[in-house]
Amino acid sequence: MGRPAVTETNPELLQARLDKLRQLQALGIDPWGGRFDNTQPIAEIRRLPADYFREDQPGPTVRAAGRVLRYRSAGRLLFLELWDQTGRIQLMIRVNKVSETEWKVAQLIDLGDIIGVDGELGKTKTDELTIQVTRLTYLTKSLEPHPKDVFGLEDIEYRLRHRYLDMIYTPDTLRRAQQRVTIIRTIRSYLDRLGYMEVETPTLQAVAGGAAARPFITHHNALNIDLYLRIALELHLKRLLVGGLEKIYEIGRVFRNEGISPRHNPEFTMLELYHAYSDYRGMMDLTEGLILACVDALYPTRIIPYGDKTLDLTPPWKRVSYAELFREYVGCDMADEVKVAAAARAEGIDTTGKEHAVLVHELFEDVVEEKLVGPVFVYDYPAPLCPLTKRKRDNPAIAERFELYIHGMELANAYTELNDPITQEETFSKQLAGLSEEESMARMDRDFIRALRFGMPPAGGLGIGIDRLVMLLTNTPTIRDVILFPLLRPEGAPPGR
C-alpha cells in the first residue's frame, strides 16, 4: 500500500499553511507571485568568487529564485536553503537587511514555498557559501506540507505517484531527467549532422502495424470507426521513403497493450530511422556511432557504471550471427528440427502446435539473451520471424536483421528493409503456428502494400528504445525510473488480473 496523502493524516498542517496564506494577503502580498526576471541559476552563483562577509567589501550581487527546502530561525536571523534545478544554496535573512514587511513575510515562509531573492554572495564564519538577502520576493505559497526528509522519499509507490516531489527531494530522479534530455538532444544533433530529416507520423492509425504487439483501441465518433494507438512508427515512415525522403527519423511515443515490468511500460518512446540505399550493416555502423555519441555526452570515458559492475563500450563492438550464438549456448544447429524440439522440451517450453521458427526464438530468448553482456550485434535472424525484412540472397531462410544487446537487454533492432510488395503481401498474410495474434505481424495494411507497389528504394531501417537506452546510460535498473510519469494502477484500485 502506498503512503496516504500528507493532508489526510495532518489536517492541522494544511490549516496552518492556509492561515499563513491569509496573513500574507493581509500584508498586501500576492501569495501566487508574478514575473521575476534575470535570475541566475544557483549552479552559476556557486561558481562566482566569494569571500567572507565584510561591511567594507561587499561580495557579488546576485538574484535567484527557487523552492525553500530548509528553514531555521535564530532570533533576528533566518537561515534558509534555496533549491532550483541546478543546485542548492544557503540564504541568510537579517532583520536589519530587509524591509519591515519583508521581515514579516520571511516569518511566514514554509518548506516548499517558492521565493525570489536579491542579495550579496559571501561566506559565513562556518565557510558556508551564502546569499545575504537584501530583497525578498514571494512567488508561490505551497499549501501542501512537504516531506521533512530532504534526502529522499522512502516509499517507492509514493514517489511514483508524486513525481513532482520525487524530483525535488530525490537528486537521482532529477539527474536522470536531465540526462534523458541530453541523450535525446545528442541523438537529434547526431542525425541532423548526417543529413537525416526529422518527421512526424500519425499516432492514431487505421491498422496497427509494424510490430508484433497488442494495440490499444479507441473510437473516432465523427467517422464512426475504430482506430489504434500506434504500436510502431515503421509503416508510415516507409511511405515517406516511397515519397522521396531518403534519410528520415522520428522520435515518438508508441503504445502496446501489454504487461508492465522493469523493462516494459505500455507507453514508451522509440527512435525509428530509415536510410535509402543503405542496409542492415550500414545501420550497425550508425547505431554504434549514435550510442557512443550519447555516451560521450554524459561521461569522460567509454567505460561506464552499470549496477555493481562496469560496462566497456569501447569500439569496435562485437558482431556475431544468431546461428553461431544458438549453437554455442543451446548446443545444436538451429536448422535441426528434432534437436531444437528436444532442447525446447528440456528447457520446459511447450512445443505443442508450434512452428520450428517459434521454438528456435523461444529457446534464444530463454537461453541465449541473458548471456549477451555485450555490446554485441546479433545478426541474421530466422526469416519467418521477420516479415518486414529482406532475405539473404544466398539463403532465403535467413533475414538481414540485427538486434543490439547490452547486458542481456535488447536496445536496437534493424533490418535491410523488404521493398518487394509481392513478398511483403505474402508475409503479412502468414501467421506462424504457435504465435497468438498479438505476437504476430500478420496484419494486412493494404495501403502500405499499395505504396510499396509504387516503388520503395532499397533501405536500411533502425529502431532504438529510448527508455532502455536511458536506463543503460544512467545506470538505472527499472524503466519506470527513466519515464517521468510511468503508468500506474489508479490509487486505491485493486490489483488487476
CSV table of C-alpha atoms in Angstrom, one decimal:
chain,number,residue,atom,x,y,z
A,1,MET,CA,0.0,0.0,0.0
A,2,GLY,CA,1.2,3.5,-0.8
A,3,ARG,CA,1.6,6.1,1.8
A,4,PRO,CA,-1.6,8.3,2.2
A,5,ALA,CA,-1.6,11.9,1.2
A,6,VAL,CA,0.0,14.1,3.8
A,7,THR,CA,-3.1,16.2,4.3
A,8,GLU,CA,-5.2,13.2,5.1
A,9,THR,CA,-3.1,12.5,8.2
A,10,ASN,CA,-2.0,16.0,9.0
A,11,PRO,CA,-5.0,18.4,8.5
A,12,GLU,CA,-3.6,20.8,11.1
A,13,LEU,CA,-0.5,21.3,9.0
A,14,LEU,CA,-2.7,22.2,6.0
A,15,GLN,CA,-4.7,24.6,8.2
A,16,ALA,CA,-1.5,26.3,9.4
A,17,ARG,CA,-0.5,27.0,5.8
A,18,LEU,CA,-3.9,28.4,4.9
A,19,ASP,CA,-3.6,30.7,7.9
A,20,LYS,CA,-0.2,31.9,6.7
A,21,LEU,CA,-1.7,32.4,3.2
A,22,ARG,CA,-4.3,34.8,4.7
A,23,GLN,CA,-1.6,36.6,6.7
A,24,LEU,CA,0.4,37.2,3.5
A,25,GLN,CA,-2.7,38.6,1.8
A,26,ALA,CA,-3.3,40.9,4.9
A,27,LEU,CA,0.2,42.3,4.3
A,28,GLY,CA,-0.7,43.1,0.7
A,29,ILE,CA,1.4,40.2,-0.7
A,30,ASP,CA,0.2,38.2,-3.6
A,31,PRO,CA,0.9,34.6,-2.4
A,32,TRP,CA,1.0,33.4,-6.0
A,33,GLY,CA,3.6,35.8,-7.2
A,34,GLY,CA,4.4,37.0,-10.7
A,35,ARG,CA,7.2,37.7,-13.1
A,36,PHE,CA,10.7,37.7,-11.7
A,37,ASP,CA,13.2,38.3,-14.4
A,38,ASN,CA,17.0,38.0,-14.7
A,39,THR,CA,17.5,35.2,-12.2
A,40,GLN,CA,20.8,33.3,-12.1
A,41,PRO,CA,20.9,29.5,-11.8
A,42,ILE,CA,22.2,28.5,-8.4
A,43,ALA,CA,24.9,26.4,-10.0
A,44,GLU,CA,26.3,29.6,-11.7
A,45,ILE,CA,26.0,31.6,-8.5
A,46,ARG,CA,28.0,28.9,-6.7
A,47,ARG,CA,30.9,29.4,-9.2
A,48,LEU,CA,31.2,33.1,-8.5
A,49,PRO,CA,34.2,34.3,-6.5
A,50,ALA,CA,33.2,34.9,-2.9
A,51,ASP,CA,34.9,35.8,0.4
A,52,TYR,CA,33.8,36.1,4.0
A,53,PHE,CA,31.1,38.8,4.6
A,54,ARG,CA,32.6,42.2,5.3
A,55,GLU,CA,30.9,45.5,5.7
A,56,ASP,CA,33.7,47.4,3.9
A,57,GLN,CA,34.0,45.0,1.0
A,58,PRO,CA,30.6,43.7,-0.4
A,59,GLY,CA,30.5,40.5,-2.4
A,60,PRO,CA,28.9,39.9,-5.8
A,61,THR,CA,25.3,41.0,-6.2
A,62,VAL,CA,23.1,38.0,-7.2
A,63,ARG,CA,19.5,37.2,-8.0
A,64,ALA,CA,18.0,33.8,-7.5
A,65,ALA,CA,14.6,32.0,-7.4
A,66,GLY,CA,13.7,28.6,-6.1
A,67,ARG,CA,12.0,26.5,-3.5
A,68,VAL,CA,12.7,26.6,0.2
A,69,LEU,CA,13.9,23.2,1.4
A,70,ARG,CA,15.2,24.1,4.9
A,71,TYR,CA,14.3,26.8,7.3
A,72,ARG,CA,16.0,27.7,10.6
A,73,SER,CA,15.3,30.6,12.9
A,74,ALA,CA,17.9,32.2,15.1
A,75,GLY,CA,16.0,35.2,16.6
A,76,ARG,CA,16.7,38.2,14.4
A,77,LEU,CA,18.4,36.0,11.8
A,78,LEU,CA,16.9,33.3,9.5
A,79,PHE,CA,18.8,30.6,7.6
A,80,LEU,CA,17.1,29.0,4.6
A,81,GLU,CA,18.2,26.6,1.9
A,82,LEU,CA,17.1,27.5,-1.6
A,83,TRP,CA,16.8,24.9,-4.4
A,84,ASP,CA,16.5,25.1,-8.1
A,85,GLN,CA,17.1,22.5,-10.8
A,86,THR,CA,20.8,23.3,-10.9
A,87,GLY,CA,21.6,23.1,-7.2
A,88,ARG,CA,21.1,24.4,-3.6
A,89,ILE,CA,22.5,27.4,-1.7
A,90,GLN,CA,22.0,28.9,1.8
A,91,LEU,CA,20.2,32.1,2.3
A,92,MET,CA,20.7,34.4,5.3
A,93,ILE,CA,18.0,36.9,6.1
A,94,ARG,CA,18.8,39.6,8.8
A,95,VAL,CA,16.1,41.8,10.3
A,96,ASN,CA,18.2,44.9,9.6
A,97,LYS,CA,19.0,44.0,5.9
A,98,VAL,CA,15.4,43.8,4.6
A,99,SER,CA,12.3,46.0,4.9
A,100,GLU,CA,9.9,45.6,7.8
A,101,THR,CA,7.3,44.0,5.5
A,102,GLU,CA,9.8,41.6,4.0
A,103,TRP,CA,10.9,40.5,7.5
A,104,LYS,CA,7.3,39.8,8.4
A,105,VAL,CA,6.9,37.9,5.1
A,106,ALA,CA,10.0,35.8,5.9
A,107,GLN,CA,8.4,34.6,9.1
A,108,LEU,CA,5.5,33.2,7.1
A,109,ILE,CA,7.7,31.0,4.8
A,110,ASP,CA,7.0,27.3,4.9
A,111,LEU,CA,9.1,24.4,3.5
A,112,GLY,CA,8.2,24.1,-0.2
A,113,ASP,CA,7.4,27.8,-0.7
A,114,ILE,CA,8.9,29.4,-3.8
A,115,ILE,CA,10.6,32.7,-3.3
A,116,GLY,CA,12.9,35.1,-5.2
A,117,VAL,CA,15.8,36.9,-3.6
A,118,ASP,CA,18.3,39.6,-4.3
A,119,GLY,CA,21.4,39.8,-2.2
A,120,GLU,CA,25.1,39.7,-1.7
A,121,LEU,CA,27.1,36.5,-2.1
A,122,GLY,CA,29.7,35.6,0.5
A,123,LYS,CA,30.7,33.0,3.1
A,124,THR,CA,29.7,32.7,6.7
A,125,LYS,CA,32.1,32.0,9.6
A,126,THR,CA,31.5,28.3,9.1
A,127,ASP,CA,32.7,28.7,5.5
A,128,GLU,CA,29.2,28.2,4.0
A,129,LEU,CA,28.6,29.9,0.7
A,130,THR,CA,25.5,32.1,1.4
A,131,ILE,CA,23.4,34.8,-0.2
A,132,GLN,CA,22.7,37.6,2.3
A,133,VAL,CA,19.3,38.7,1.3
A,134,THR,CA,18.6,42.4,0.7
A,135,ARG,CA,15.3,42.0,-1.0
A,136,LEU,CA,12.7,39.2,-0.6
A,137,THR,CA,10.0,38.5,-3.2
A,138,TYR,CA,7.3,36.0,-2.5
A,139,LEU,CA,6.5,33.9,-5.6
A,140,THR,CA,4.3,30.9,-4.6
A,141,LYS,CA,2.7,29.6,-1.4
A,142,SER,CA,2.8,25.8,-1.0
A,143,LEU,CA,-0.4,24.7,0.6
A,144,GLU,CA,0.6,21.0,1.0
A,145,PRO,CA,3.2,20.0,3.6
A,146,HIS,CA,6.4,18.8,2.0
A,147,PRO,CA,8.4,15.7,3.2
A,148,LYS,CA,10.7,16.5,6.1
A,149,ASP,CA,13.4,14.2,4.8
A,150,VAL,CA,15.2,16.4,2.2
A,151,PHE,CA,17.5,13.5,1.2
A,152,GLY,CA,14.7,11.5,-0.5
A,153,LEU,CA,11.3,9.8,-0.2
A,154,GLU,CA,11.5,6.3,1.0
A,155,ASP,CA,8.2,4.8,-0.2
A,156,ILE,CA,8.6,3.9,-3.9
A,157,GLU,CA,5.0,4.0,-4.8
A,158,TYR,CA,4.5,7.4,-3.2
A,159,ARG,CA,7.5,8.7,-5.2
A,160,LEU,CA,6.0,7.4,-8.5
A,161,ARG,CA,2.6,8.9,-7.7
A,162,HIS,CA,4.1,12.2,-6.6
A,163,ARG,CA,6.8,12.5,-9.2
A,164,TYR,CA,6.9,16.3,-8.7
A,165,LEU,CA,8.0,15.8,-5.1
A,166,ASP,CA,10.4,12.9,-6.1
A,167,MET,CA,12.2,15.3,-8.5
A,168,ILE,CA,12.7,17.9,-5.7
A,169,TYR,CA,13.8,15.5,-2.9
A,170,THR,CA,15.5,12.7,-4.8
A,171,PRO,CA,18.5,14.0,-6.6
A,172,ASP,CA,18.9,10.9,-8.8
A,173,THR,CA,15.4,11.4,-10.2
A,174,LEU,CA,16.2,14.9,-11.4
A,175,ARG,CA,19.6,13.9,-12.6
A,176,ARG,CA,18.1,11.1,-14.8
A,177,ALA,CA,15.5,13.5,-16.2
A,178,GLN,CA,18.3,16.0,-17.2
A,179,GLN,CA,20.4,13.2,-18.6
A,180,ARG,CA,17.5,11.9,-20.7
A,181,VAL,CA,17.2,15.4,-22.2
A,182,THR,CA,20.9,15.4,-23.0
A,183,ILE,CA,20.6,11.9,-24.7
A,184,ILE,CA,17.7,12.9,-26.9
A,185,ARG,CA,19.3,16.2,-27.9
A,186,THR,CA,22.5,14.3,-28.7
A,187,ILE,CA,20.6,11.9,-30.9
A,188,ARG,CA,18.9,14.7,-32.8
A,189,SER,CA,22.1,16.6,-33.2
A,190,TYR,CA,24.0,13.5,-34.5
A,191,LEU,CA,21.3,12.6,-37.0
A,192,ASP,CA,20.9,16.1,-38.2
A,193,ARG,CA,24.6,16.4,-38.9
A,194,LEU,CA,24.4,13.3,-41.0
A,195,GLY,CA,21.6,14.8,-43.1
A,196,TYR,CA,18.6,13.0,-41.6
A,197,MET,CA,15.3,14.8,-41.6
A,198,GLU,CA,13.1,14.6,-38.5
A,199,VAL,CA,9.4,13.9,-39.4
A,200,GLU,CA,6.1,13.2,-37.6
A,201,THR,CA,3.7,10.4,-38.4
A,202,PRO,CA,0.2,9.6,-37.1
A,203,THR,CA,-0.4,8.4,-33.6
A,204,LEU,CA,-4.0,7.3,-34.5
A,205,GLN,CA,-3.9,4.6,-37.2
A,206,ALA,CA,-6.4,2.6,-39.0
A,207,VAL,CA,-4.2,-0.5,-38.9
A,208,ALA,CA,-1.9,-1.4,-36.0
A,209,GLY,CA,1.2,-2.5,-37.9
A,210,GLY,CA,5.0,-2.5,-37.9
A,211,ALA,CA,5.4,-4.7,-34.9
A,212,ALA,CA,4.1,-7.7,-33.1
A,213,ALA,CA,2.1,-6.3,-30.2
A,214,ARG,CA,-1.4,-6.0,-28.9
A,215,PRO,CA,-2.7,-2.4,-29.6
A,216,PHE,CA,-4.9,0.0,-27.7
A,217,ILE,CA,-8.2,0.6,-29.4
A,218,THR,CA,-10.2,3.8,-29.5
A,219,HIS,CA,-13.2,5.1,-31.4
A,220,HIS,CA,-13.5,8.2,-33.6
A,221,ASN,CA,-17.0,9.5,-33.2
A,222,ALA,CA,-17.3,11.7,-36.3
A,223,LEU,CA,-16.1,9.0,-38.7
A,224,ASN,CA,-17.7,6.2,-36.6
A,225,ILE,CA,-14.6,4.0,-36.9
A,226,ASP,CA,-12.3,2.2,-34.5
A,227,LEU,CA,-8.7,3.4,-34.6
A,228,TYR,CA,-5.5,2.1,-32.9
A,229,LEU,CA,-2.8,3.9,-31.0
A,230,ARG,CA,0.3,3.1,-33.0
A,231,ILE,CA,2.5,0.2,-31.9
A,232,ALA,CA,5.4,1.2,-34.1
A,233,LEU,CA,6.4,4.1,-36.4
A,234,GLU,CA,7.6,1.9,-39.3
A,235,LEU,CA,5.0,1.7,-41.9
A,236,HIS,CA,4.3,5.5,-42.3
A,237,LEU,CA,8.0,6.3,-42.3
A,238,LYS,CA,8.4,3.8,-45.2
A,239,ARG,CA,5.7,5.5,-47.1
A,240,LEU,CA,7.8,8.6,-46.9
A,241,LEU,CA,10.7,6.7,-48.4
A,242,VAL,CA,8.3,6.0,-51.3
A,243,GLY,CA,7.6,9.7,-51.4
A,244,GLY,CA,11.3,10.6,-52.0
A,245,LEU,CA,12.6,11.4,-48.5
A,246,GLU,CA,15.8,9.4,-48.4
A,247,LYS,CA,17.1,9.9,-44.8
A,248,ILE,CA,14.4,10.3,-42.2
A,249,TYR,CA,13.8,9.7,-38.5
A,250,GLU,CA,11.1,10.1,-35.8
A,251,ILE,CA,11.3,10.1,-32.0
A,252,GLY,CA,7.8,9.4,-30.8
A,253,ARG,CA,5.6,7.7,-28.3
A,254,VAL,CA,4.3,4.2,-29.1
A,255,PHE,CA,1.7,2.2,-27.2
A,256,ARG,CA,1.4,-1.5,-26.6
A,257,ASN,CA,-1.4,-3.0,-24.6
A,258,GLU,CA,0.8,-5.4,-22.7
A,259,GLY,CA,2.3,-6.1,-19.3
A,260,ILE,CA,4.4,-3.9,-17.1
A,261,SER,CA,7.8,-5.0,-15.9
A,262,PRO,CA,11.3,-3.5,-15.1
A,263,ARG,CA,11.9,-3.3,-18.9
A,264,HIS,CA,8.4,-2.6,-20.2
A,265,ASN,CA,5.9,0.2,-20.0
A,266,PRO,CA,2.7,0.3,-22.1
A,267,GLU,CA,3.6,3.8,-23.3
A,268,PHE,CA,7.2,4.3,-24.3
A,269,THR,CA,9.5,6.3,-26.7
A,270,MET,CA,11.0,5.0,-29.8
A,271,LEU,CA,13.6,6.3,-32.3
A,272,GLU,CA,13.0,4.9,-35.8
A,273,LEU,CA,15.0,5.9,-38.8
A,274,TYR,CA,15.4,4.9,-42.5
A,275,HIS,CA,18.1,5.5,-45.0
A,276,ALA,CA,17.5,4.8,-48.6
A,277,TYR,CA,20.2,2.8,-50.4
A,278,SER,CA,21.7,1.5,-47.1
A,279,ASP,CA,21.3,-1.9,-45.5
A,280,TYR,CA,21.5,-3.5,-42.0
A,281,ARG,CA,25.2,-3.4,-41.9
A,282,GLY,CA,25.1,0.3,-42.6
A,283,MET,CA,22.7,0.5,-39.6
A,284,MET,CA,25.2,-1.3,-37.4
A,285,ASP,CA,27.8,1.4,-38.1
A,286,LEU,CA,25.2,4.1,-37.5
A,287,THR,CA,23.9,2.5,-34.2
A,288,GLU,CA,27.4,2.2,-32.8
A,289,GLY,CA,28.3,5.8,-33.6
A,290,LEU,CA,25.0,7.2,-32.3
A,291,ILE,CA,25.1,5.4,-29.0
A,292,LEU,CA,28.8,6.3,-28.5
A,293,ALA,CA,27.9,10.0,-29.1
A,294,CYS,CA,25.4,9.7,-26.2
A,295,VAL,CA,28.0,8.1,-24.0
A,296,ASP,CA,30.5,10.9,-24.8
A,297,ALA,CA,27.8,13.5,-23.9
A,298,LEU,CA,27.4,12.0,-20.4
A,299,TYR,CA,30.8,10.5,-19.5
A,300,PRO,CA,34.5,11.4,-19.8
A,301,THR,CA,35.2,7.7,-20.7
A,302,ARG,CA,33.6,4.9,-22.6
A,303,ILE,CA,33.8,2.6,-19.6
A,304,ILE,CA,30.6,3.4,-17.7
A,305,PRO,CA,29.0,2.1,-14.5
A,306,TYR,CA,26.2,-0.4,-14.7
A,307,GLY,CA,24.8,-1.8,-11.4
A,308,ASP,CA,27.7,-3.0,-9.3
A,309,LYS,CA,29.8,-3.6,-12.5
A,310,THR,CA,31.3,-1.6,-15.3
A,311,LEU,CA,30.5,-1.8,-19.0
A,312,ASP,CA,33.1,-1.3,-21.6
A,313,LEU,CA,31.6,0.4,-24.7
A,314,THR,CA,35.0,0.9,-26.4
A,315,PRO,CA,34.5,0.2,-30.2
A,316,PRO,CA,34.5,-1.8,-32.3
A,317,TRP,CA,31.6,-3.7,-30.9
A,318,LYS,CA,31.3,-7.5,-31.4
A,319,ARG,CA,29.2,-8.8,-34.3
A,320,VAL,CA,28.1,-12.4,-34.2
A,321,SER,CA,25.4,-14.4,-36.0
A,322,TYR,CA,22.2,-15.6,-34.4
A,323,ALA,CA,23.0,-19.2,-35.6
A,324,GLU,CA,26.5,-19.1,-34.1
A,325,LEU,CA,25.1,-18.0,-30.7
A,326,PHE,CA,22.4,-20.6,-30.9
A,327,ARG,CA,24.9,-23.4,-31.4
A,328,GLU,CA,27.2,-22.1,-28.6
A,329,TYR,CA,24.5,-21.8,-25.9
A,330,VAL,CA,21.7,-24.1,-26.9
A,331,GLY,CA,24.1,-26.8,-28.2
A,332,CYS,CA,22.6,-27.6,-31.6
A,333,ASP,CA,22.1,-26.2,-35.0
A,334,MET,CA,19.0,-24.0,-35.2
A,335,ALA,CA,18.0,-25.7,-38.5
A,336,ASP,CA,17.9,-29.2,-36.9
A,337,GLU,CA,14.2,-29.5,-36.1
A,338,VAL,CA,14.5,-32.7,-34.0
A,339,LYS,CA,17.3,-31.4,-31.7
A,340,VAL,CA,15.6,-28.0,-31.4
A,341,ALA,CA,12.4,-29.6,-30.3
A,342,ALA,CA,14.3,-31.7,-27.8
A,343,ALA,CA,16.2,-28.7,-26.4
A,344,ALA,CA,12.9,-26.8,-26.1
A,345,ARG,CA,11.3,-29.6,-24.0
A,346,ALA,CA,14.4,-29.8,-21.9
A,347,GLU,CA,14.0,-26.1,-21.1
A,348,GLY,CA,10.4,-26.6,-20.2
A,349,ILE,CA,9.0,-25.0,-23.3
A,350,ASP,CA,5.7,-26.3,-24.5
A,351,THR,CA,6.3,-27.5,-28.1
A,352,THR,CA,2.6,-28.4,-28.9
A,353,GLY,CA,1.5,-26.9,-32.2
A,354,LYS,CA,4.4,-24.5,-32.6
A,355,GLU,CA,6.3,-24.0,-35.8
A,356,HIS,CA,10.1,-24.6,-35.8
A,357,ALA,CA,11.0,-20.9,-36.0
A,358,VAL,CA,8.9,-20.1,-33.0
A,359,LEU,CA,10.7,-22.8,-30.9
A,360,VAL,CA,14.0,-21.5,-32.1
A,361,HIS,CA,13.3,-18.0,-30.9
A,362,GLU,CA,11.8,-19.1,-27.6
A,363,LEU,CA,15.0,-21.0,-26.9
A,364,PHE,CA,17.1,-18.0,-27.9
A,365,GLU,CA,15.1,-15.8,-25.6
A,366,ASP,CA,15.3,-18.2,-22.7
A,367,VAL,CA,18.8,-19.5,-23.0
A,368,VAL,CA,20.9,-17.0,-25.0
A,369,GLU,CA,19.8,-13.5,-24.4
A,370,GLU,CA,20.7,-13.3,-20.7
A,371,LYS,CA,24.3,-14.3,-21.6
A,372,LEU,CA,24.8,-11.4,-24.0
A,373,VAL,CA,26.7,-8.9,-21.9
A,374,GLY,CA,27.9,-7.1,-25.0
A,375,PRO,CA,27.7,-4.8,-26.5
A,376,VAL,CA,27.1,-7.3,-29.3
A,377,PHE,CA,25.3,-7.1,-32.6
A,378,VAL,CA,23.4,-10.3,-33.2
A,379,TYR,CA,22.6,-10.6,-36.9
A,380,ASP,CA,20.9,-12.9,-39.5
A,381,TYR,CA,17.7,-14.0,-37.9
A,382,PRO,CA,15.4,-16.8,-38.9
A,383,ALA,CA,13.3,-15.4,-41.8
A,384,PRO,CA,9.9,-16.5,-40.6
A,385,LEU,CA,10.3,-14.2,-37.6
A,386,CYS,CA,10.9,-11.1,-39.7
A,387,PRO,CA,8.1,-10.4,-42.1
A,388,LEU,CA,9.3,-6.8,-42.9
A,389,THR,CA,12.9,-7.8,-43.6
A,390,LYS,CA,14.7,-8.6,-46.8
A,391,ARG,CA,16.0,-12.2,-47.1
A,392,LYS,CA,19.6,-13.0,-47.8
A,393,ARG,CA,20.2,-13.6,-51.5
A,394,ASP,CA,22.1,-16.9,-50.9
A,395,ASN,CA,19.9,-18.2,-48.1
A,396,PRO,CA,16.2,-17.1,-48.1
A,397,ALA,CA,15.7,-18.9,-44.7
A,398,ILE,CA,17.7,-16.1,-43.1
A,399,ALA,CA,16.6,-12.4,-42.8
A,400,GLU,CA,19.0,-9.5,-42.9
A,401,ARG,CA,18.2,-8.3,-39.4
A,402,PHE,CA,20.2,-7.5,-36.3
A,403,GLU,CA,19.5,-6.7,-32.7
A,404,LEU,CA,21.9,-4.9,-30.4
A,405,TYR,CA,22.3,-6.4,-26.9
A,406,ILE,CA,24.0,-4.9,-23.9
A,407,HIS,CA,23.9,-6.6,-20.6
A,408,GLY,CA,21.2,-9.0,-21.8
A,409,MET,CA,18.9,-6.2,-22.8
A,410,GLU,CA,17.8,-5.6,-26.4
A,411,LEU,CA,18.5,-1.9,-27.2
A,412,ALA,CA,18.2,-1.7,-31.0
A,413,ASN,CA,16.5,-3.6,-33.9
A,414,ALA,CA,17.4,-3.1,-37.5
A,415,TYR,CA,16.7,-4.5,-40.9
A,416,THR,CA,17.6,-4.4,-44.5
A,417,GLU,CA,14.1,-3.4,-45.4
A,418,LEU,CA,11.8,-5.5,-47.5
A,419,ASN,CA,10.8,-3.4,-50.5
A,420,ASP,CA,9.3,-6.2,-52.6
A,421,PRO,CA,5.4,-5.7,-52.4
A,422,ILE,CA,4.7,-9.3,-53.6
A,423,THR,CA,6.7,-10.9,-50.9
A,424,GLN,CA,5.5,-8.4,-48.3
A,425,GLU,CA,1.9,-9.2,-49.0
A,426,GLU,CA,2.7,-12.9,-48.6
A,427,THR,CA,4.5,-12.5,-45.3
A,428,PHE,CA,1.7,-10.2,-44.0
A,429,SER,CA,-0.8,-13.0,-44.8
A,430,LYS,CA,1.0,-15.7,-42.8
A,431,GLN,CA,0.7,-16.1,-39.1
A,432,LEU,CA,3.2,-18.6,-37.6
A,433,ALA,CA,1.6,-21.5,-35.8
A,434,GLY,CA,2.2,-21.2,-32.1
A,435,LEU,CA,2.0,-17.4,-32.0
A,436,SER,CA,-1.0,-15.5,-30.8
A,437,GLU,CA,-2.5,-12.8,-32.9
A,438,GLU,CA,-0.8,-10.0,-30.9
A,439,GLU,CA,2.6,-11.8,-31.2
A,440,SER,CA,2.3,-11.9,-35.0
A,441,MET,CA,2.8,-9.2,-37.6
A,442,ALA,CA,0.1,-10.8,-39.8
A,443,ARG,CA,-1.9,-7.6,-40.1
A,444,MET,CA,-2.6,-6.5,-43.6
A,445,ASP,CA,-2.1,-2.8,-44.2
A,446,ARG,CA,-3.3,-2.7,-47.8
A,447,ASP,CA,-2.4,1.0,-48.3
A,448,PHE,CA,1.1,0.2,-47.3
A,449,ILE,CA,1.3,-2.6,-49.8
A,450,ARG,CA,-0.1,-0.2,-52.4
A,451,ALA,CA,2.6,2.3,-51.5
A,452,LEU,CA,5.3,-0.4,-52.0
A,453,ARG,CA,3.9,-1.2,-55.4
A,454,PHE,CA,4.8,2.4,-56.5
A,455,GLY,CA,8.4,1.6,-55.6
A,456,MET,CA,10.3,2.0,-52.3
A,457,PRO,CA,14.1,2.2,-52.7
A,458,PRO,CA,16.3,-0.4,-51.0
A,459,ALA,CA,16.9,0.8,-47.5
A,460,GLY,CA,18.2,0.2,-44.0
A,461,GLY,CA,16.0,0.8,-41.1
A,462,LEU,CA,16.7,1.1,-37.3
A,463,GLY,CA,14.7,1.2,-34.2
A,464,ILE,CA,16.1,2.1,-30.7
A,465,GLY,CA,14.1,2.0,-27.5
A,466,ILE,CA,14.9,5.4,-25.9
A,467,ASP,CA,13.8,4.4,-22.5
A,468,ARG,CA,16.0,1.4,-22.4
A,469,LEU,CA,18.9,3.4,-23.7
A,470,VAL,CA,18.4,5.9,-21.0
A,471,MET,CA,18.3,3.1,-18.4
A,472,LEU,CA,21.6,1.8,-19.6
A,473,LEU,CA,23.4,5.2,-19.8
A,474,THR,CA,22.0,6.5,-16.5
A,475,ASN,CA,22.7,3.2,-14.6
A,476,THR,CA,19.0,2.7,-13.8
A,477,PRO,CA,17.6,-0.8,-13.2
A,478,THR,CA,13.9,-0.1,-14.0
A,479,ILE,CA,12.1,1.6,-16.8
A,480,ARG,CA,9.7,3.4,-14.5
A,481,ASP,CA,12.6,5.4,-13.1
A,482,VAL,CA,13.5,6.9,-16.5
A,483,ILE,CA,9.9,7.8,-17.5
A,484,LEU,CA,8.7,10.8,-15.7
A,485,PHE,CA,5.2,9.6,-15.4
A,486,PRO,CA,5.0,5.8,-15.8
A,487,LEU,CA,1.6,4.1,-16.0
A,488,LEU,CA,0.3,3.2,-12.5
A,489,ARG,CA,-2.8,1.5,-11.3
A,490,PRO,CA,-5.3,4.1,-10.1
A,491,GLU,CA,-4.8,4.9,-6.5
A,492,GLY,CA,-6.8,2.6,-4.2
A,493,ALA,CA,-7.7,0.3,-7.1
A,494,PRO,CA,-7.4,-3.5,-6.6
A,495,PRO,CA,-4.7,-5.4,-8.4
A,496,GLY,CA,-5.5,-6.4,-11.9
A,497,ARG,CA,-5.7,-9.9,-13.3
